[in-house]
Coordinates of C-alpha atoms in Angstrom, one line a residue:
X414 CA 12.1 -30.7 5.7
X415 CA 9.2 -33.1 5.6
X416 CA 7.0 -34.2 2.8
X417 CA 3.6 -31.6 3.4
X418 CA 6.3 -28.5 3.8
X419 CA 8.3 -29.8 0.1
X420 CA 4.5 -30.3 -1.3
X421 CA 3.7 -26.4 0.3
X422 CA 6.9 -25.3 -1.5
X423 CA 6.5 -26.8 -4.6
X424 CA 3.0 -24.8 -5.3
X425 CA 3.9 -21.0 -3.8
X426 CA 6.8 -21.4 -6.4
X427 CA 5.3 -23.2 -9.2
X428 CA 2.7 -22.4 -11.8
X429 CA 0.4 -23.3 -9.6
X430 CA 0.2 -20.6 -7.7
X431 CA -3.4 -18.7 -8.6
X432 CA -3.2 -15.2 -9.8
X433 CA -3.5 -12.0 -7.2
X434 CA -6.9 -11.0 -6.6
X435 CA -5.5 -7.6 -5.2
X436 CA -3.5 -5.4 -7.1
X437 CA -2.4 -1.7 -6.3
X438 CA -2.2 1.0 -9.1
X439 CA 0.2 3.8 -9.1
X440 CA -2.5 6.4 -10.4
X441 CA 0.4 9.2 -9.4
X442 CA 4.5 8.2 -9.5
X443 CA 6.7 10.7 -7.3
X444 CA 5.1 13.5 -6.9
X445 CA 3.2 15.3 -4.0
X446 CA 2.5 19.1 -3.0
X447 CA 3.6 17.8 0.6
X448 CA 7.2 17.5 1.8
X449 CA 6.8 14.5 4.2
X450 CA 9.9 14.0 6.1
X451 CA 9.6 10.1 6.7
X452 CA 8.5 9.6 2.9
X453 CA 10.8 9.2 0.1
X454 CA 8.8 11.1 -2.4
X455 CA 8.1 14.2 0.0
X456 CA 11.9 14.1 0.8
X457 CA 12.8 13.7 -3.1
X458 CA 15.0 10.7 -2.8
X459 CA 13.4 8.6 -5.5
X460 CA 15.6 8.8 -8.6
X461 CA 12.6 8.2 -11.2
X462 CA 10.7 10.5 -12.6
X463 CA 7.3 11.9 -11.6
X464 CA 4.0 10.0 -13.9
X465 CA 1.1 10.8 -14.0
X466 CA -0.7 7.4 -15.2
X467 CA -2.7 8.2 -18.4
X468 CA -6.3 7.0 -18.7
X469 CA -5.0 4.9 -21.9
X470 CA -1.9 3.2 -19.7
X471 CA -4.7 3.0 -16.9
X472 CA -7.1 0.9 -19.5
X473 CA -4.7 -1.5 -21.0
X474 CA -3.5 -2.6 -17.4
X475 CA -6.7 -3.3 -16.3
X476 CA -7.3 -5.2 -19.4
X477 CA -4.3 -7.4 -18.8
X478 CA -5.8 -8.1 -15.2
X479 CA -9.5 -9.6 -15.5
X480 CA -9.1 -11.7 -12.3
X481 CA -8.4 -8.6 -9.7
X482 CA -11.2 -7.8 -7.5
X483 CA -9.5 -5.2 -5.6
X484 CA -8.0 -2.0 -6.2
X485 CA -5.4 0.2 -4.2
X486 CA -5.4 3.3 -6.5
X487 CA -2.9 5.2 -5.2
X488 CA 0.7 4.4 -4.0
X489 CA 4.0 6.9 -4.2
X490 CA 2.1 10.5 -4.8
X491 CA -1.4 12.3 -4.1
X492 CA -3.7 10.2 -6.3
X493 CA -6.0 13.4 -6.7
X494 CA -3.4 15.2 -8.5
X495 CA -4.3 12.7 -11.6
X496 CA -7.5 14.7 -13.3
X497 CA -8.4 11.4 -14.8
X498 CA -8.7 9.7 -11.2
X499 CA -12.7 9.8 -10.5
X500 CA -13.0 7.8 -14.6
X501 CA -10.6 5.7 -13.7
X502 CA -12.6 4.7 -10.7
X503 CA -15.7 4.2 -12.9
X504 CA -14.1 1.9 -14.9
X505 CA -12.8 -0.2 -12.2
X506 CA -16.5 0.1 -10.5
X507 CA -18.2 -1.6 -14.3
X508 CA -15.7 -4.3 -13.4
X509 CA -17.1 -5.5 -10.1
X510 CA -13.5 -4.0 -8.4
X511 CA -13.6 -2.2 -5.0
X512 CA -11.4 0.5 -5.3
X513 CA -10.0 2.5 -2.3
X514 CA -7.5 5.8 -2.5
X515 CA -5.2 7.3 0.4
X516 CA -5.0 10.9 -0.2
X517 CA -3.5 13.7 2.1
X518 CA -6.8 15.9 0.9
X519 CA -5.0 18.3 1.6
X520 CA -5.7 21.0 -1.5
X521 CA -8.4 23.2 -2.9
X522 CA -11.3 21.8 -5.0
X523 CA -14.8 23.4 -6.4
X524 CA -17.6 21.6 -4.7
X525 CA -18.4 19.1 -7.8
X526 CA -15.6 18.0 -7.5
X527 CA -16.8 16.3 -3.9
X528 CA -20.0 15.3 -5.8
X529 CA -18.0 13.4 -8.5
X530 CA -16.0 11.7 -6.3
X531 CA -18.9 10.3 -4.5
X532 CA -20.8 9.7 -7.8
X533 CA -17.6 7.2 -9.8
X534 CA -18.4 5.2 -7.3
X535 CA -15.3 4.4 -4.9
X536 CA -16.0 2.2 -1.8
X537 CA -13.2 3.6 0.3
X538 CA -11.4 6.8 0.9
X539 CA -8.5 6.9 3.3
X540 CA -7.8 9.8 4.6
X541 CA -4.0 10.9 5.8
X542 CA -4.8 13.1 9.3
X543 CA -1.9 13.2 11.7
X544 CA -3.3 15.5 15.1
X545 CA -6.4 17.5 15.6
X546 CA -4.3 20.9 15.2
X547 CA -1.9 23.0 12.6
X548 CA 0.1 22.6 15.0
X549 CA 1.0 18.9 16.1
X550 CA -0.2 17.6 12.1
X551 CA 2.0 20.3 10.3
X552 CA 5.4 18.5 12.5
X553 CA 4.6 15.5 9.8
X554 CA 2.8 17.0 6.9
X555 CA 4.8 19.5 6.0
X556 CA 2.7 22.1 3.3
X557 CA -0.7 20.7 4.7
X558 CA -3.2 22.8 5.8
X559 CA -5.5 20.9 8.6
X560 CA -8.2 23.5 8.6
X561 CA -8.6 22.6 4.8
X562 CA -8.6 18.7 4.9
X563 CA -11.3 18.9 7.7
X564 CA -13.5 21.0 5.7
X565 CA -12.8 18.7 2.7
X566 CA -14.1 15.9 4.9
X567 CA -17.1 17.5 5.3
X568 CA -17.6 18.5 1.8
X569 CA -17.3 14.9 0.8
X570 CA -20.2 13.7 3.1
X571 CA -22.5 16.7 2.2
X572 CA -22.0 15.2 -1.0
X573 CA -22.5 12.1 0.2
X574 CA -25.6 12.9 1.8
X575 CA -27.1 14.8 -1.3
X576 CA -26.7 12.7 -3.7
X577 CA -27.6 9.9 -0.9
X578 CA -24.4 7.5 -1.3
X579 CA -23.3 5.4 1.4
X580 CA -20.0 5.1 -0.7
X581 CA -17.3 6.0 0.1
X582 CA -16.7 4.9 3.3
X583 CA -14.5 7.3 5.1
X584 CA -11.4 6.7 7.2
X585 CA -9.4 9.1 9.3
X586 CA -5.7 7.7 9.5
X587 CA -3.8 9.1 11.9
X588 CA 0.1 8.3 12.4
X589 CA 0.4 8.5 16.0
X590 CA 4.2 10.5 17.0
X591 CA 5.5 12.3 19.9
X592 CA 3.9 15.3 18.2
X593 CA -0.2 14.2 18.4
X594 CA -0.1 11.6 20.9
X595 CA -2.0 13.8 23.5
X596 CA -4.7 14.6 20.8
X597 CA -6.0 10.6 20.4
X598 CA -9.1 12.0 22.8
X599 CA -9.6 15.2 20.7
X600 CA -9.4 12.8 17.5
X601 CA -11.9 10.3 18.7
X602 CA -14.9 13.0 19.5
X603 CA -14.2 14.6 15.8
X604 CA -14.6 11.2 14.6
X605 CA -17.3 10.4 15.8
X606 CA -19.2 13.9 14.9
X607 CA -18.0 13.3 11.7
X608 CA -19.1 9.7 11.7
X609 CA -15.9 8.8 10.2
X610 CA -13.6 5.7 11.1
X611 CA -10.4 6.7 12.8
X612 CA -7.9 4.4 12.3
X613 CA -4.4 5.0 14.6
X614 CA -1.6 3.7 13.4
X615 CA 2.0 3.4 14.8
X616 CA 4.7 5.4 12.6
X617 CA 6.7 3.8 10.8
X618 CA 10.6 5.6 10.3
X619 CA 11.5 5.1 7.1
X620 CA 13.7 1.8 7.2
X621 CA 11.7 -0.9 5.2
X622 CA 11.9 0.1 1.9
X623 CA 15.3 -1.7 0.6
X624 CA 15.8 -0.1 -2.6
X625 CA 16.3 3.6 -1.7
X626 CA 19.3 5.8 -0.6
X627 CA 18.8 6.1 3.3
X628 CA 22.6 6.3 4.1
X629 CA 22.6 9.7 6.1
X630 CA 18.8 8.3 8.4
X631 CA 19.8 7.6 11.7
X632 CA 17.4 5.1 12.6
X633 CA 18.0 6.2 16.9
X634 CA 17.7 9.8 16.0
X635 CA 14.6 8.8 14.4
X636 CA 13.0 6.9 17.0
X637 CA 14.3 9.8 19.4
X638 CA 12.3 12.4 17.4
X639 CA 9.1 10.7 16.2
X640 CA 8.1 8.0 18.4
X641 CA 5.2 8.0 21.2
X642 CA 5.8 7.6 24.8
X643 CA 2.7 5.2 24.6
X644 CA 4.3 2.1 23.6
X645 CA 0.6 0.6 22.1
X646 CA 1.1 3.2 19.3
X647 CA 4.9 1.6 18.5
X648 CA 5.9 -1.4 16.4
X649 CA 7.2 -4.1 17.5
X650 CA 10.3 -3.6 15.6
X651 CA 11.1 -0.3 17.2
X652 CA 10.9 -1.5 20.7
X653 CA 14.3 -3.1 22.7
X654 CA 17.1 -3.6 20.3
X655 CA 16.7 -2.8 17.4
X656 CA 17.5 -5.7 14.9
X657 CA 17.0 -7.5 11.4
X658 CA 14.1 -8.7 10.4
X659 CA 11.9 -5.9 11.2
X660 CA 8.9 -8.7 10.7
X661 CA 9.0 -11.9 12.1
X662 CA 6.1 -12.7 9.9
X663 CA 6.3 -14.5 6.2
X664 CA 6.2 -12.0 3.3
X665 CA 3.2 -12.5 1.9
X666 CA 3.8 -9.1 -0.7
X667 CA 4.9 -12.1 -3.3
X668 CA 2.0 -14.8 -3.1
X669 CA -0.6 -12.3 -2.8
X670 CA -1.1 -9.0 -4.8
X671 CA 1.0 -7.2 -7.8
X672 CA 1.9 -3.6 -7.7
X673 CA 2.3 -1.3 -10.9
X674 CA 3.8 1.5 -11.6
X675 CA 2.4 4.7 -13.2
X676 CA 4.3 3.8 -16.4
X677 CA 2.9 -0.1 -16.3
X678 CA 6.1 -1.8 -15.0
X679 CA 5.5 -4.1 -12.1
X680 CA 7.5 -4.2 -8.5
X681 CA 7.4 -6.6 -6.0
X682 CA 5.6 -5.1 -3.4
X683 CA 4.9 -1.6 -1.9
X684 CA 8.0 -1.5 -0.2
X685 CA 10.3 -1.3 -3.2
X686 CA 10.1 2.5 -5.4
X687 CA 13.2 1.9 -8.1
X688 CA 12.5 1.4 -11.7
X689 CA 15.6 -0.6 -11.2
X690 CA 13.4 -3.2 -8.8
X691 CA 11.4 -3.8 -11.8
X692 CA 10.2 -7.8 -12.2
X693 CA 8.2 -6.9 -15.7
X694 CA 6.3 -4.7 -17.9
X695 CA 2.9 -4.8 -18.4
X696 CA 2.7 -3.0 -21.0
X697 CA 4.8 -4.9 -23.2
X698 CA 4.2 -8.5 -21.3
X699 CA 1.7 -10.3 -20.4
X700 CA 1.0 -11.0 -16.9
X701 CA 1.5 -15.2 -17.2
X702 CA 4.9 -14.0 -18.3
X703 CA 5.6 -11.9 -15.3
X704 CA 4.3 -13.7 -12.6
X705 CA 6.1 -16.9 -13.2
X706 CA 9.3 -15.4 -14.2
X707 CA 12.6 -16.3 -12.6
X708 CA 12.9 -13.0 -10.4
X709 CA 9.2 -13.7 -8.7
X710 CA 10.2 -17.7 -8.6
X711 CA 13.9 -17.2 -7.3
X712 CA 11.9 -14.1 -4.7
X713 CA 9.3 -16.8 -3.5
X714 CA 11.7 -19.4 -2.9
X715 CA 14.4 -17.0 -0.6
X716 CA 11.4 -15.9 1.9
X717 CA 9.9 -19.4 2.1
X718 CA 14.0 -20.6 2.7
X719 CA 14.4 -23.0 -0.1
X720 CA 17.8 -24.3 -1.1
X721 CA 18.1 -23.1 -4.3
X722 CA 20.7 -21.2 -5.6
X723 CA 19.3 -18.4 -7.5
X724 CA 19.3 -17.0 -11.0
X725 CA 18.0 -12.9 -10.3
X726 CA 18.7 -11.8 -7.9
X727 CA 16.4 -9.0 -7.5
X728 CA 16.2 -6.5 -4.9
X729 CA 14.3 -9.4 -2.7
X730 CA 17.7 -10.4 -1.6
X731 CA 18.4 -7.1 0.0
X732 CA 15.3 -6.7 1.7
X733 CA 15.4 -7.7 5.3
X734 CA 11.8 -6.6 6.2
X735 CA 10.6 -10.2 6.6
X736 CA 11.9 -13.4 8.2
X737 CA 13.3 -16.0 5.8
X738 CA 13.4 -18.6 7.7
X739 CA 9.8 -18.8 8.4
X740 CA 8.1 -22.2 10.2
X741 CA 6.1 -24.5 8.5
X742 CA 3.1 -23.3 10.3
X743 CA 3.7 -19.9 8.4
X744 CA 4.1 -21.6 5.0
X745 CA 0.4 -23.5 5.8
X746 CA -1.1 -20.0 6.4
X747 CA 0.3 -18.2 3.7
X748 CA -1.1 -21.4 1.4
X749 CA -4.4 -21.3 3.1
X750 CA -4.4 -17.1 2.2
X751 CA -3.2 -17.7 -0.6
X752 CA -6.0 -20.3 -1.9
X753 CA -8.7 -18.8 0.0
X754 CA -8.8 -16.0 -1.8
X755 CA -9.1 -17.7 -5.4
X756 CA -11.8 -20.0 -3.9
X757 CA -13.7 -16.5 -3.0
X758 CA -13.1 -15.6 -6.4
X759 CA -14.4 -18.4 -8.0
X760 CA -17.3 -18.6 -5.9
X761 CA -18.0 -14.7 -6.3
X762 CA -17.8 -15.1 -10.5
X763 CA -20.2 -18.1 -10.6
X764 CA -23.0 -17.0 -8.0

């Protein structure tokens, strides 16, 4: 090891290490009317129980986190399903946070309800669309209804155009499988009458998340039944043989944001689900205390492949999602990411 990769080392596992500026809120825990069969909440194998995060919880975490100026507000269940969702947004918005929501969108909803989610002010809204039929998006969403999340979409911008928002921006993901692959044309022109952002993504089959009981997935049978023929909708990982790390990329899940759950405790990254993967409580800490305890240190220093022996060993060590043996030109990036987004910060507070 030279000198500037030691130096590197000694700040992304040090105090020194500037807060996340990116954080992603749990506004739902474990639960979801749809029965996903690639999901751990829509296949129920998540041992904790379903939260719904109150507005109070809601408040005093984002009063522990001043320096975040984005929000994820929405992680292991339908965000929508919390009433309290569209104030929760407006409180983020008085803070100067950007705030974007995944939702299936699947489900009923009177037509202010459209209105109000325009008027709190959310910047983005992602929107989980898997084919451009019952047929091909039902093989995936199991319990949605296709017909109804398209007319939802277009709810949202009549409301959008009525109360003459440009917010939130709108995008269509769509998980490309064996199932929907011959629909990307179809998807496209839909888009684009809708004027919405289609974003294709490749599937991903339910082996990256370290902390929960997959021991009956067959990861062949799964590639077998959900992957496209068109290898530019398939990950890397997933093509020739299949082996460890699934990423040959540093994890960057560590250095970069924090993720809390419904009930306030913090996990590592959006990969992990367990209370048990728990590296604090928000709630009860504050968030010096958690960020620069030994399980995020001891984490840190096993994915940039120091040789420390460690004192938690947290579910980190099990996670084989990311290379730990990464090269010094990874460690410079992840410092220059890392740093380049406090300096925004800074700049941002004082202009």
């Amino acid at each position: 090891m030279n000198l500037l990769e030691a130096i590197i080392d000694n700040i992304l596992t040090s105090r020194r290490l500037p807060y996340p500026k990116n954080v992603v809120v749990e506004s739902v825990g474990n639960l979801c009317q749809l029965k996903c069969p690639l999901c751990p909440v829509g296949t129920q194998l998540l041992t904790q129980n379903s939260t719904i995060m109150s507005l109070k919880t809601f408040k005093a975490i984002i009063d522990k986190l001043p320096f975040i100026d984005s929000m994820e507000l929405y992680r292991s269940g339908e965000a929508f399903l919390n009433p309290d969702l569209p104030e929760m947004i407006r409180i983020a918005k008085k803070r100067n946070i950007a705030v974007i929501i995944s939702t299936n969108f699947s489900f009923s909803k009177p037509d202010h309800f459209f209105d109000d989610v325009v008027a709190s002010g959310l910047d983005t809204l992602v929107v989980s669309l898997d084919g451009t039929s019952q047929s091909s998006y039902g093989r995936y969403r199991i319990g949605g209804d296709y017909n109804l999340v398209i007319s939802n979409i277009k709810k949202l911008i009549a409301s959008k155009d009525r109360i003459r928002s440009k917010t939130p921006k709108i995008i269509w993901q769509f998980l490309v499988n064996k199932y929907n692959e011959h629909e990307i044309v179809s998807a496209r022109q839909i888009a684009d009458s809708l004027n919405v952002t289609l974003d294709l993504r490749p599937i991903s089959l339910a082996d990256n998340e370290p902390d929960v009981p997959h021991e009956s997935m067959d990861i062949e049978e799964n590639k077998a039944q959900w992957l496209p023929i068109n290898e530019a909708y398939i990950s890397d990982c997933y093509k020739g043989e299949y082996r460890y790390p699934l990423s040959q990329g540093i994890c960057t899940e560590l250095f970069t944001r924090v993720v809390v759950q419904a009930d306030g405790k913090i996990l590592p990254c959006c990969y992990t689900w367990s209370d048990e993967s728990s590296f604090g409580d928000l709630l009860s800490e504050t968030f010096d205390d958690i960020w620069y305890n030994r399980k995020y240190l001891d984490a840190r220093s096993r994915f940039l492949n120091m040789k420390v022996i460690p004192r938690e060993r947290s579910i980190c060590f099990k996670c084989n999602n990311f290379s730990t043996t990464p090269s010094m030109k990874d460690k410079f990036r992840l410092l220059i990411m890392v740093y380049r987004k406090a300096l925004r910060h800074v700049v941002n507070t004082f202009l």
